mmCIF file of C-alpha atoms in Angstrom:
data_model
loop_
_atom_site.group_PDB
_atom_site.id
_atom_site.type_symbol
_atom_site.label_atom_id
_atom_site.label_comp_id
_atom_site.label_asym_id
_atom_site.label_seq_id
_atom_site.Cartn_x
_atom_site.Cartn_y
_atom_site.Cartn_z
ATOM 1 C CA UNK A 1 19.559 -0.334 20.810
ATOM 2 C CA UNK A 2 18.639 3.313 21.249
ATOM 3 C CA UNK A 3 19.637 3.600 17.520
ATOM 4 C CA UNK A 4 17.611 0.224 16.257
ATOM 5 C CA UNK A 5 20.681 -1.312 14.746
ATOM 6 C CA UNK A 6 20.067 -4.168 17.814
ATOM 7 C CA UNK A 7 17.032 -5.523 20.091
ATOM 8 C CA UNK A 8 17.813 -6.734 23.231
ATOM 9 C CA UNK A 9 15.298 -9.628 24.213
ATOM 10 C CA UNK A 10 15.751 -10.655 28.173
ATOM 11 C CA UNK A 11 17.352 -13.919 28.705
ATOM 12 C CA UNK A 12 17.565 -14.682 25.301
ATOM 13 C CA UNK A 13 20.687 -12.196 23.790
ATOM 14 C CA UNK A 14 21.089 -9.347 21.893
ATOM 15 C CA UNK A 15 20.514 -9.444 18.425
ATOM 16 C CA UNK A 16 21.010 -7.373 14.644
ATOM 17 C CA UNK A 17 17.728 -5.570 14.130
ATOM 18 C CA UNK A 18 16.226 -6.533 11.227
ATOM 19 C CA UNK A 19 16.500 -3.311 8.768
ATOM 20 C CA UNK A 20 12.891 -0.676 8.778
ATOM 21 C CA UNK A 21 12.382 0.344 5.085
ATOM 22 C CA UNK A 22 11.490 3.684 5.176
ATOM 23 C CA UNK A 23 8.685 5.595 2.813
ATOM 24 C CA UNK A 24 8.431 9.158 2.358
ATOM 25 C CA UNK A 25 5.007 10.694 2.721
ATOM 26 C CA UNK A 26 6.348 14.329 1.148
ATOM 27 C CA UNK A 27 5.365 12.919 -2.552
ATOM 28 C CA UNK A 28 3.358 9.780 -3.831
ATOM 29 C CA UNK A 29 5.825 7.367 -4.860
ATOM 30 C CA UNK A 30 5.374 3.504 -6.169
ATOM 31 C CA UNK A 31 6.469 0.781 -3.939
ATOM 32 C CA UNK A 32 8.398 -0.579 -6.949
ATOM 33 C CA UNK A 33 10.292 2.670 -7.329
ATOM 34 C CA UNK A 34 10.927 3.458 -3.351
ATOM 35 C CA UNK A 35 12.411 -0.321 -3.510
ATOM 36 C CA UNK A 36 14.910 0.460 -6.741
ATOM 37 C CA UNK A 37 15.776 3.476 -5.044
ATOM 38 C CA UNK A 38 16.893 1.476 -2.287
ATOM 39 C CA UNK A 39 18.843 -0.609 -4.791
ATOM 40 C CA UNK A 40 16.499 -3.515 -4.159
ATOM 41 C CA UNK A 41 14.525 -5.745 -6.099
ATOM 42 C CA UNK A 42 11.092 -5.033 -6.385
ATOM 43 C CA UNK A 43 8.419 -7.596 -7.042
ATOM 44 C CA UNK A 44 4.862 -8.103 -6.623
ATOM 45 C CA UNK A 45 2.061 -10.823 -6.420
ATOM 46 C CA UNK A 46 -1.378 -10.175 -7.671
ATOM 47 C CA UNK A 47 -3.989 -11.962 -4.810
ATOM 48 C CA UNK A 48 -7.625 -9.948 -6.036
ATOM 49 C CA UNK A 49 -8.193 -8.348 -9.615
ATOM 50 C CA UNK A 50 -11.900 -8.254 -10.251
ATOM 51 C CA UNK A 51 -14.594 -5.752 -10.893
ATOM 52 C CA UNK A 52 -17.154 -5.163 -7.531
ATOM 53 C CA UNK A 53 -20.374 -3.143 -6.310
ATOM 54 C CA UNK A 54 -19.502 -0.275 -4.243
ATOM 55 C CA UNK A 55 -21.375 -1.511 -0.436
ATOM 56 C CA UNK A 56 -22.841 2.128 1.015
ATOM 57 C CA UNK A 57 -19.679 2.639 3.114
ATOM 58 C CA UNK A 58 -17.434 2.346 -0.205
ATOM 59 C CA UNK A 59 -19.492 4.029 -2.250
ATOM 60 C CA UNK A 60 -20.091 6.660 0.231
ATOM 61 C CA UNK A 61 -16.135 7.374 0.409
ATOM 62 C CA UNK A 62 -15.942 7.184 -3.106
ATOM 63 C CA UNK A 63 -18.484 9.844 -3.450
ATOM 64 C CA UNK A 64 -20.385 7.312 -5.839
ATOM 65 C CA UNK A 65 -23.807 5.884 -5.793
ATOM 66 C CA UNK A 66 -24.562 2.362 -3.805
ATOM 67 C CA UNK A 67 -23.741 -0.337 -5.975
ATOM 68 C CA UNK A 68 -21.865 1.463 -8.368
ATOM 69 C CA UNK A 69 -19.108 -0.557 -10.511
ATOM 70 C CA UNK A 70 -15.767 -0.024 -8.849
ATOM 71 C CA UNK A 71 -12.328 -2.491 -9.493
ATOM 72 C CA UNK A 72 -10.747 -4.084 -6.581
ATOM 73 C CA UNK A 73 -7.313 -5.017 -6.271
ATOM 74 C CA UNK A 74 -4.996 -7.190 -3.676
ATOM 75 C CA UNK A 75 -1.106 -7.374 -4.067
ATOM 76 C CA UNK A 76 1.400 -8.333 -2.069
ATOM 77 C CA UNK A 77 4.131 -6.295 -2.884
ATOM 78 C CA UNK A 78 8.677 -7.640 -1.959
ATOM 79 C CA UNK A 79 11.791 -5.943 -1.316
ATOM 80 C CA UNK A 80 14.371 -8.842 -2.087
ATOM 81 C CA UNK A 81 12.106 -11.819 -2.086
ATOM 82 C CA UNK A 82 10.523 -10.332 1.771
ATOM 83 C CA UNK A 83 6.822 -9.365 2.115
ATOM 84 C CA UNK A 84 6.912 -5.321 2.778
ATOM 85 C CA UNK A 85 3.715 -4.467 1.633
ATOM 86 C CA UNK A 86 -0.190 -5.446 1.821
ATOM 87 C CA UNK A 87 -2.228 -3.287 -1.154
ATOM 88 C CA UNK A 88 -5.298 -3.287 -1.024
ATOM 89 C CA UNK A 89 -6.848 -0.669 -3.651
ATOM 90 C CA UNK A 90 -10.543 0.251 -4.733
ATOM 91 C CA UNK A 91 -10.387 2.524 -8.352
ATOM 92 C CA UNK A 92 -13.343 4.264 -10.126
ATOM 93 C CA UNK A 93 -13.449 2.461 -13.639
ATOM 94 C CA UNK A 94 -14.211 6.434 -15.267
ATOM 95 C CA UNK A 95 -10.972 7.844 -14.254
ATOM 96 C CA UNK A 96 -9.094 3.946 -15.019
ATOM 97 C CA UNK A 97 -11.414 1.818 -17.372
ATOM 98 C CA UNK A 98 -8.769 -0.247 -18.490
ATOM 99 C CA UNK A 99 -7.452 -1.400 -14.778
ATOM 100 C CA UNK A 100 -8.378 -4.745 -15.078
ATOM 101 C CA UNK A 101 -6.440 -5.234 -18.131
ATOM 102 C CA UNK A 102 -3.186 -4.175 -16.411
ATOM 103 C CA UNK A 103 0.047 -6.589 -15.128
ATOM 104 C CA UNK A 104 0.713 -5.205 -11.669
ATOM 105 C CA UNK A 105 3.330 -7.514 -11.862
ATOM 106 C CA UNK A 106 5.650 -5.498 -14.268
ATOM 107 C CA UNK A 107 3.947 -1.474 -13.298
ATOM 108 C CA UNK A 108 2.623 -0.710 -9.854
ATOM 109 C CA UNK A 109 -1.249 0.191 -9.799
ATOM 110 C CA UNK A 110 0.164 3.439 -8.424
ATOM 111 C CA UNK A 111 2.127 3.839 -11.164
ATOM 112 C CA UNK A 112 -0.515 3.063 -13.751
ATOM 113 C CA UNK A 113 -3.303 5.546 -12.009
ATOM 114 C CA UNK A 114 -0.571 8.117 -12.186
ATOM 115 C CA UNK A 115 -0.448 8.450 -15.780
ATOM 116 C CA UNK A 116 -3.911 7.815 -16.963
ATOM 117 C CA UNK A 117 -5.406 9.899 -13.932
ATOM 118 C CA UNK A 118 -2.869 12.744 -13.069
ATOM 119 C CA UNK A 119 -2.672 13.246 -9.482
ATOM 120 C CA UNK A 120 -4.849 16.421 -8.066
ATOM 121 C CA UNK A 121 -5.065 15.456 -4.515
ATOM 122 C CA UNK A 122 -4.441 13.084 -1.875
ATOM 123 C CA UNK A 123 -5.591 12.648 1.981
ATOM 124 C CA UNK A 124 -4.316 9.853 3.692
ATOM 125 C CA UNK A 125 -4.104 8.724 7.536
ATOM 126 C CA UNK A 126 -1.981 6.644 9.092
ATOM 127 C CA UNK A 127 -2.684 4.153 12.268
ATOM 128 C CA UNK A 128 -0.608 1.345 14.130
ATOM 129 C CA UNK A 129 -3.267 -1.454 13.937
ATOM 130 C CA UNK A 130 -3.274 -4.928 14.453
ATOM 131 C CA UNK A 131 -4.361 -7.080 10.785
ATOM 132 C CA UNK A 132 -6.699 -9.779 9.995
ATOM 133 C CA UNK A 133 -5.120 -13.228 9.918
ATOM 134 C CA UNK A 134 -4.706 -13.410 6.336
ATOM 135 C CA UNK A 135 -2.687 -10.048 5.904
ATOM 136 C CA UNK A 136 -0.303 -11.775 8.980
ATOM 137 C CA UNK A 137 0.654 -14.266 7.387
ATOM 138 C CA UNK A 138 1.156 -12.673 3.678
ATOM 139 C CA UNK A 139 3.095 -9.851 5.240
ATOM 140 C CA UNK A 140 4.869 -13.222 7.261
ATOM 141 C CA UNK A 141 4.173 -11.038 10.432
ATOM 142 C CA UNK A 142 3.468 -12.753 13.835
ATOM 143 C CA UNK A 143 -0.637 -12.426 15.059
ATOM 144 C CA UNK A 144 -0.668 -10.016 17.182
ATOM 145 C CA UNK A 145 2.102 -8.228 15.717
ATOM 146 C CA UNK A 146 1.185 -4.379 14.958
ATOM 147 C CA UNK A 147 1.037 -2.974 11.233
ATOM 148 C CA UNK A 148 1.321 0.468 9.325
ATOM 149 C CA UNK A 149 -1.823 0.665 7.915
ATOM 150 C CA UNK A 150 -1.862 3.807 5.175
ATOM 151 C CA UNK A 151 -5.316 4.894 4.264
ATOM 152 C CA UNK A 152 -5.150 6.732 1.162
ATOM 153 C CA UNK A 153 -8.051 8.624 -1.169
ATOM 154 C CA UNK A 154 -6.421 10.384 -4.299
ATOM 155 C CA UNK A 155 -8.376 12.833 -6.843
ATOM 156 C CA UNK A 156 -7.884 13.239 -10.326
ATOM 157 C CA UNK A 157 -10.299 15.778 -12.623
ATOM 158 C CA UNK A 158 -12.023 16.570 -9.284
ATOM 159 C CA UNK A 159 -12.912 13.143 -8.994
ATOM 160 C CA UNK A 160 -11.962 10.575 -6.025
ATOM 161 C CA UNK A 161 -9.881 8.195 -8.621
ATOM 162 C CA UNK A 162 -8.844 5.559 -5.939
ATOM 163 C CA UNK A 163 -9.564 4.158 -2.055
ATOM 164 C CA UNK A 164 -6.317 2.183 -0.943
ATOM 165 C CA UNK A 165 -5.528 0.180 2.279
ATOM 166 C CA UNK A 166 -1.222 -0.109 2.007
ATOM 167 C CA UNK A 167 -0.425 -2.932 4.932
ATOM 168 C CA UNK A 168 3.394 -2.568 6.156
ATOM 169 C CA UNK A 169 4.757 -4.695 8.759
ATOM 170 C CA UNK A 170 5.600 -2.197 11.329
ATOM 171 C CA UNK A 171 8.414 -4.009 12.840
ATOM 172 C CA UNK A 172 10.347 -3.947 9.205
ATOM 173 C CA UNK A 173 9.108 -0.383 7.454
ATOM 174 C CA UNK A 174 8.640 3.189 8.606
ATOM 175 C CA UNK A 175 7.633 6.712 6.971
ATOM 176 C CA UNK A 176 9.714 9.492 7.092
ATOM 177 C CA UNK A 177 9.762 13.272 5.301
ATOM 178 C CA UNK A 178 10.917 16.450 4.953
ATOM 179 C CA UNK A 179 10.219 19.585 3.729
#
């Protein structure tokens, strides 16, 4: 128990854990490539792809102006056919014009904003949070159940390039690094 290979639940038993991915947070990585490195299956499910205006809170930690053109993207993201991953991402069209044309079913958006807007910087938080209803049940997580809720901003040119929300059940996934 001590080691999470079992949970005890009173009255009911003691049971297998189920397994906590892990991600590293020492270097941005794709989903998609974390899961093959696993020796997983990766695949992913495209919910929102659409062009948006930027409300003042957006647009303010975009560094853009109100109602400024930004793309929007949902995807729910598997490791062997389970829900691991809630992506929610906001991109500035300058650095990625051609975003909406992408499949983010064959390359990651991560992986696309990687090569057409080379990483410069990143600053990202991380909170245990409870999610809306909807991001429940597409991660298939219990209401009430806690999340991993990864708040990233990444530069490129000296430019914010993306906003992203990244939704992990926090029963099945943890982050882990080293130096």
């Amino acid at each position: 128990t001590d080691a999470q290979v079992l949970t005890r639940t009173k009255g009911a038993g003691t049971y297998v854990a189920p397994p906590k991915y892990q991600s590293t947070l020492v270097e941005i990585r794709s989903i998609a490539e974390e899961i093959r490195a696993r020796g997983h299956q990766h695949s992913a499910e495209v919910l929102t792809l659409e062009s948006i205006k930027a409300t003042a809170t957006l647009a303010h930690e975009m560094q853009l102006p109100v109602d400024s053109t930004v793309f929007h993207s949902c995807l729910l993201h598997h490791e062997n056919d389970q829900p691991v991953q809630y992506e929610e991402r906001w991109v500035n069209p300058a650095l990625a014009p051609d975003y909406l044309e992408q499949d983010f079913t064959q390359v990651t958006p991560n992986e696309y904003l990687v090569r057409v807007a080379p990483l410069q910087r990143v600053e990202y938080r991380i909170e245990a949070t409870l999610p809306n209803a909807a991001i429940c049940q597409d991660l298939a997580m219990a209401r009430g159940e806690p999340a991993l809720l990864l708040h990233r901003r990444t530069w490129s040119l000296g430019t914010i390039a993306a906003v992203a929300n990244l939704w992990h059940p926090g029963n099945r996934y943890q982050f882990t690094g080293h130096f």
